Structure formats: C-alpha cells, structure tokens
Short mmCIF file of C-alpha atoms and ligand atoms in Angstrom, two decimals:
data_model
loop_
_atom_site.label_atom_id
_atom_site.label_comp_id
_atom_site.label_asym_id
_atom_site.label_seq_id
_atom_site.Cartn_x
_atom_site.Cartn_y
_atom_site.Cartn_z
CA MET G 1 0.00 0.00 0.00
CA THR G 2 1.12 3.57 -0.68
CA HIS G 3 1.27 6.24 2.01
CA PHE G 4 -1.89 7.77 0.64
CA SER G 5 -3.90 4.59 0.55
CA GLN G 6 -2.78 3.78 4.10
CA ARG G 7 -3.92 7.17 5.34
CA LEU G 8 -7.18 6.84 3.45
CA ALA G 9 -7.81 3.44 5.06
CA GLN G 10 -7.18 4.96 8.50
CA VAL G 11 -9.59 7.82 7.84
CA GLN G 12 -12.28 5.46 6.56
CA GLU G 13 -11.75 3.34 9.66
CA ARG G 14 -12.23 6.38 11.92
CA ILE G 15 -15.42 7.33 10.07
CA SER G 16 -16.75 3.75 10.31
CA ALA G 17 -15.99 3.57 14.02
CA ALA G 18 -17.73 6.91 14.63
CA CYS G 19 -20.75 5.80 12.57
CA GLN G 20 -21.02 2.65 14.64
CA ARG G 21 -20.62 4.51 17.93
CA PHE G 22 -23.14 7.23 17.10
CA GLY G 23 -25.64 5.26 15.03
CA ARG G 24 -24.90 6.82 11.64
CA ASN G 25 -24.85 5.27 8.17
CA HIS G 26 -21.41 5.66 6.54
CA GLU G 27 -23.08 5.93 3.13
CA GLU G 28 -24.72 9.26 3.98
CA ILE G 29 -21.32 10.87 4.59
CA THR G 30 -19.24 12.25 1.72
CA LEU G 31 -15.50 12.41 2.18
CA LEU G 32 -14.20 15.67 0.72
CA ALA G 33 -10.41 15.48 0.34
CA VAL G 34 -8.92 18.91 1.08
CA SER G 35 -5.96 19.15 -1.29
CA LYS G 36 -4.89 22.76 -0.72
CA GLN G 37 -1.12 23.21 -0.88
CA HIS G 38 -0.63 19.71 -2.22
CA PRO G 39 0.36 19.22 -5.87
CA ALA G 40 -1.83 17.95 -8.69
CA ALA G 41 0.08 14.65 -8.56
CA ALA G 42 -1.18 14.07 -5.01
CA VAL G 43 -4.75 14.63 -6.16
CA ARG G 44 -4.22 12.23 -9.04
CA GLU G 45 -3.03 9.58 -6.61
CA ALA G 46 -6.06 10.19 -4.38
CA ALA G 47 -8.37 9.89 -7.38
CA GLY G 48 -6.66 6.60 -8.19
CA CYS G 49 -7.77 5.38 -4.74
CA GLY G 50 -11.39 6.18 -5.59
CA LEU G 51 -11.87 9.71 -4.21
CA ARG G 52 -13.93 12.02 -6.47
CA SER G 53 -14.49 15.22 -4.44
CA PHE G 54 -11.71 17.69 -3.64
CA GLY G 55 -11.64 20.91 -1.65
CA GLU G 56 -9.43 23.93 -2.36
CA ASN G 57 -8.95 27.27 -0.55
CA PHE G 58 -7.02 29.38 -3.03
CA ILE G 59 -8.53 30.20 -6.42
CA GLN G 60 -5.35 30.52 -8.47
CA GLU G 61 -3.84 27.32 -7.11
CA ALA G 62 -7.12 25.50 -7.68
CA VAL G 63 -7.58 26.72 -11.24
CA GLU G 64 -4.18 25.31 -12.19
CA LYS G 65 -5.03 21.96 -10.61
CA THR G 66 -8.47 21.67 -12.17
CA ARG G 67 -6.89 22.29 -15.59
CA ALA G 68 -4.09 19.79 -15.03
CA LEU G 69 -6.61 17.14 -13.93
CA GLU G 70 -9.42 17.82 -16.39
CA ASP G 71 -9.23 14.27 -17.74
CA LEU G 72 -10.33 12.84 -14.37
CA GLN G 73 -13.74 14.60 -14.22
CA LEU G 74 -13.44 15.32 -10.51
CA GLU G 75 -15.85 17.36 -8.39
CA TRP G 76 -14.21 20.55 -7.06
CA HIS G 77 -15.38 22.43 -3.97
CA PHE G 78 -14.20 25.92 -3.10
CA ILE G 79 -13.94 26.16 0.71
CA GLY G 80 -11.75 29.24 1.25
CA HIS G 81 -12.44 32.93 1.72
CA LEU G 82 -13.87 34.26 -1.54
CA GLN G 83 -13.08 37.79 -2.72
CA SER G 84 -15.59 39.37 -5.05
CA ASN G 85 -13.01 39.83 -7.83
CA LYS G 86 -12.55 36.02 -7.93
CA THR G 87 -16.21 35.05 -8.29
CA ARG G 88 -15.98 34.53 -12.06
CA LEU G 89 -13.19 31.97 -11.71
CA ALA G 90 -14.97 30.31 -8.79
CA ALA G 91 -18.26 30.06 -10.70
CA THR G 92 -16.46 28.62 -13.74
CA CYS G 93 -14.00 26.12 -12.28
CA PHE G 94 -15.93 24.67 -9.34
CA GLN G 95 -19.07 22.58 -8.94
CA TRP G 96 -19.52 23.76 -5.34
CA VAL G 97 -18.75 26.92 -3.38
CA GLN G 98 -19.12 26.18 0.34
CA SER G 99 -18.01 29.53 1.71
CA VAL G 100 -20.76 31.97 0.69
CA ASP G 101 -21.13 34.49 3.50
CA ARG G 102 -22.70 37.57 1.94
CA GLN G 103 -25.32 38.45 -0.64
CA ARG G 104 -22.93 40.33 -2.87
CA ILE G 105 -20.85 37.18 -3.38
CA ALA G 106 -23.97 35.10 -4.03
CA ARG G 107 -25.25 37.54 -6.66
CA ARG G 108 -21.90 37.61 -8.43
CA LEU G 109 -21.60 33.81 -8.46
CA ASP G 110 -25.12 33.64 -9.93
CA ALA G 111 -24.25 36.17 -12.63
CA HIS G 112 -20.99 34.42 -13.56
CA ARG G 113 -22.16 30.80 -13.57
CA PRO G 114 -21.79 29.67 -17.22
CA HIS G 115 -25.13 28.92 -18.88
CA HIS G 116 -24.02 25.58 -20.30
CA ALA G 117 -23.26 24.32 -16.77
CA PRO G 118 -25.78 23.10 -14.19
CA PRO G 119 -26.53 25.48 -11.28
CA LEU G 120 -23.64 26.00 -8.88
CA ASN G 121 -24.06 24.13 -5.58
CA VAL G 122 -23.53 26.46 -2.64
CA CYS G 123 -23.36 26.29 1.13
CA ILE G 124 -23.60 29.19 3.54
CA GLN G 125 -20.56 29.46 5.79
CA VAL G 126 -21.70 30.08 9.35
CA SER G 127 -19.48 31.56 12.04
CA LEU G 128 -19.86 29.82 15.38
CA GLU G 129 -17.36 32.08 17.12
CA ASP G 130 -18.51 34.60 19.68
CA GLU G 131 -16.48 37.22 17.86
CA PRO G 132 -16.75 36.42 14.16
CA GLY G 133 -13.66 37.37 12.22
CA LYS G 134 -12.49 34.55 10.01
CA GLY G 135 -15.45 34.67 7.65
CA GLY G 136 -18.90 33.24 7.88
CA VAL G 137 -22.24 34.83 8.74
CA ARG G 138 -23.53 35.03 12.28
CA GLU G 139 -26.33 32.62 13.09
CA ASP G 140 -28.95 35.40 13.06
CA ASP G 141 -28.03 36.40 9.53
CA VAL G 142 -28.24 32.92 7.99
CA ARG G 143 -31.97 32.98 7.22
CA PRO G 144 -32.05 36.20 5.13
CA LEU G 145 -28.99 35.05 3.20
CA ALA G 146 -30.56 31.62 2.60
CA GLU G 147 -33.74 33.26 1.30
CA ALA G 148 -31.76 35.53 -1.01
CA ILE G 149 -29.77 32.61 -2.42
CA SER G 150 -32.95 30.62 -2.99
CA GLY G 151 -34.12 33.35 -5.36
CA LEU G 152 -31.02 33.14 -7.56
CA PRO G 153 -31.64 30.82 -10.54
CA ARG G 154 -28.02 29.82 -11.24
CA LEU G 155 -27.31 28.79 -7.62
CA ARG G 156 -28.59 25.74 -5.78
CA LEU G 157 -28.52 26.13 -2.00
CA ARG G 158 -27.39 22.80 -0.55
CA GLY G 159 -26.67 23.51 3.11
CA LEU G 160 -24.42 24.96 5.77
CA MET G 161 -20.69 24.83 6.38
CA SER G 162 -18.69 25.85 9.43
CA ILE G 163 -15.18 25.81 10.85
CA PRO G 164 -15.63 25.89 14.63
CA PRO G 165 -12.89 27.21 16.91
CA PRO G 166 -10.44 24.37 17.63
CA THR G 167 -10.87 22.56 20.93
CA PRO G 168 -9.60 19.11 21.90
CA ASP G 169 -12.72 18.27 23.91
CA LEU G 170 -15.28 16.01 22.20
CA GLU G 171 -18.26 17.45 24.09
CA ALA G 172 -17.24 21.04 23.29
CA GLN G 173 -16.80 20.09 19.62
CA ARG G 174 -20.24 18.45 19.64
CA ALA G 175 -21.82 21.57 21.14
CA TYR G 176 -20.64 23.68 18.17
CA PHE G 177 -21.66 21.14 15.55
CA GLY G 178 -25.02 20.69 17.27
CA ARG G 179 -25.72 24.40 16.82
CA LEU G 180 -25.11 24.10 13.08
CA ARG G 181 -27.37 21.05 12.86
CA ARG G 182 -30.22 22.81 14.70
CA LEU G 183 -29.87 25.80 12.40
CA ARG G 184 -30.17 23.49 9.38
CA ASP G 185 -33.18 21.74 10.94
CA ASP G 186 -34.93 25.08 11.59
CA LEU G 187 -34.41 26.23 8.00
CA SER G 188 -35.57 22.86 6.65
CA ARG G 189 -38.73 23.02 8.73
CA ASP G 190 -39.48 26.37 7.11
CA GLY G 191 -39.31 24.91 3.64
CA LEU G 192 -35.67 25.41 2.65
CA ALA G 193 -34.64 21.89 1.73
CA LEU G 194 -31.00 21.64 2.80
CA ASP G 195 -29.36 18.24 2.33
CA THR G 196 -25.79 19.16 3.31
CA LEU G 197 -24.11 19.75 6.66
CA SER G 198 -20.44 20.31 5.82
CA MET G 199 -18.66 19.95 9.14
CA GLY G 200 -15.76 17.98 10.55
CA MET G 201 -12.04 18.13 9.76
CA SER G 202 -9.05 15.92 10.61
CA ASP G 203 -9.15 16.65 14.35
CA ASP G 204 -12.88 16.67 15.02
CA LEU G 205 -14.50 14.30 12.53
CA GLU G 206 -15.91 12.01 15.25
CA ALA G 207 -17.86 14.86 16.89
CA ALA G 208 -19.13 15.97 13.48
CA VAL G 209 -20.35 12.46 12.64
CA ALA G 210 -22.08 12.34 16.03
CA GLU G 211 -23.95 15.57 15.23
CA GLY G 212 -25.14 14.64 11.76
CA SER G 213 -22.40 15.74 9.35
CA THR G 214 -23.04 14.74 5.74
CA MET G 215 -19.68 15.99 4.45
CA LEU G 216 -16.31 15.72 6.17
CA ARG G 217 -13.56 18.02 4.86
CA ILE G 218 -10.33 16.16 5.55
CA GLY G 219 -6.89 17.49 4.65
CA THR G 220 -4.02 16.63 6.98
CA ALA G 221 -5.22 13.13 7.90
CA LEU G 222 -5.24 12.21 4.19
CA PHE G 223 -2.38 14.16 2.61
CA GLY G 224 -0.09 14.73 5.59
CA PRO G 225 1.08 18.11 6.90
CA ARG G 226 0.97 21.14 4.62
CA THR G 227 4.19 22.97 3.92
CA ARG G 228 2.74 26.47 4.28
CA THR G 229 0.07 27.53 6.74
CA GLY G 230 -3.39 28.57 5.64
C1 PLP B 1 -7.80 23.32 5.49
C2 PLP B 1 -9.26 23.14 5.67
C3 PLP B 1 -9.81 21.89 6.00
C4 PLP B 1 -8.96 20.66 6.29
O1 PLP B 1 -8.36 20.77 7.53
P1 PLP B 1 -7.48 19.56 8.15
O2 PLP B 1 -7.40 19.91 9.58
O3 PLP B 1 -6.18 19.59 7.45
O4 PLP B 1 -8.25 18.30 7.91
C5 PLP B 1 -11.18 21.79 6.07
N1 PLP B 1 -12.00 22.85 5.84
C6 PLP B 1 -11.51 24.07 5.53
C7 PLP B 1 -12.45 25.19 5.29
C8 PLP B 1 -10.13 24.24 5.45
O5 PLP B 1 -9.66 25.47 5.17
#
C-alpha cells in the first residue's frame, strides 16, 4: 500500500468507528479530500484510490489543478475565503462553493455561472465564534442570506458549512456542531430543503459524525502536513 492509501484506510476506519458509535450510516457521509497546498500529482493519486471530491482554498492554485486534472472529471469544492473579484473563476472552475457568507458574493456567483453548466451548488458558511472574524455569517443572519440565495436561478442552495474554533474536547466540539445542525433543521422546517451539513475536519471528525455531518472536509489526515500555513 502507498502512504496515501494507508492514510485513506485509516480515515475510513475512523469514520466507520464513529458511525457505529453514534448510530450513523457511513453511506450518507461524503469524504471531501482537502488538497490545498498539495500538488496535482497528489490529487491524481487520491483519485486513483477512488476519491472524487476535492476541496481547495485558493482560487489561483485551484484553477491550475483543475486544468491539469481535467481528464479525471473530478468534483471541485471551493472552501476558502472568496473575494468578489474572484467570483468569475470560482463560478467557472468549481461545482460547489461552500463559503458563501454575503449576498454580494452570491449575486456575483449567480451572474458568472456559465449557462451551459448546471446550477452551482452552494453552502452558507456560518461563524460559530462569539467574535466572528475569520469569515462566515452570524447565526442570526443565515436565514435572510438563505432566502436571497434561494431566489437566484443559477445557484442551488445545498446547506451549511462551518469551521468551529479548535478545541480538543469532544463534548465542546459536539456543542458547536449541534448548533449548526439545529440551524439546518430550523431552516428545513421552514421549507428550505438543505441536504448538506459540511462539518468535521481531521481533528474533530468524530464529533461531526455524532452531530449529523453529511460531508467531512479532511486534509491533513489524508495528505499529511501542509508545507505552508493557511
Ligand atoms: C484546510 C481546511 C480543511 C482541512 O483541515 P485539516 O485539519 O487539514 O483536515 C477543512 N476545511 C476548511 C475550510 C479548510 O480550510
């Protein structure tokens, strides 16, 4: 086995164990491989092990990779902070943008989504910090943004995404993820059909599985440490 396939087996084992412990079905959880700062060759190897969905944080880096790997027909998710002057590239090169946190970005993505392509899948990034800073809307502002996105024809609102503040404690991790799940449930009850809860990274995937995650965004546990920070 290669390094990558060993790491992948370990991650799948962690997900399976968490599913068993918390009564979840592994099949309802998508593994998004976060390939930021790793070269196209690493993504090609991951695809060779059966992974189809990849997450990137930096537009320019991602555009180069999507072009180099066009033959593989992968599904690309933008998960980083999106500047409004990059919305055209994001709407063209990605199938998903998970980090929508303001109406202006949503409107620009809608305007730039190519007409030959299906609607762009989007998630709203929610900030669960007491003092939001790193991007994401506050919980109170999620509903108006969700309603605005629902009115944009070239976007398809799929769900919510969050990066909670790091904590080593399982119960504290669960408390954050539980807030995101309840927010999703409230919106769904009011008629916004959201099928995606994008939560859980290398260090907190068990808590995310426990709280109903449908998409785990895993970088380090799959690809190893990144050379630069970000
Ligand atoms: C980098 C990143 C991840 C992956 O984090 P790891 O701890 O390396 O698994 C997931 N989500 C977002 C938004 C990221 O920026």
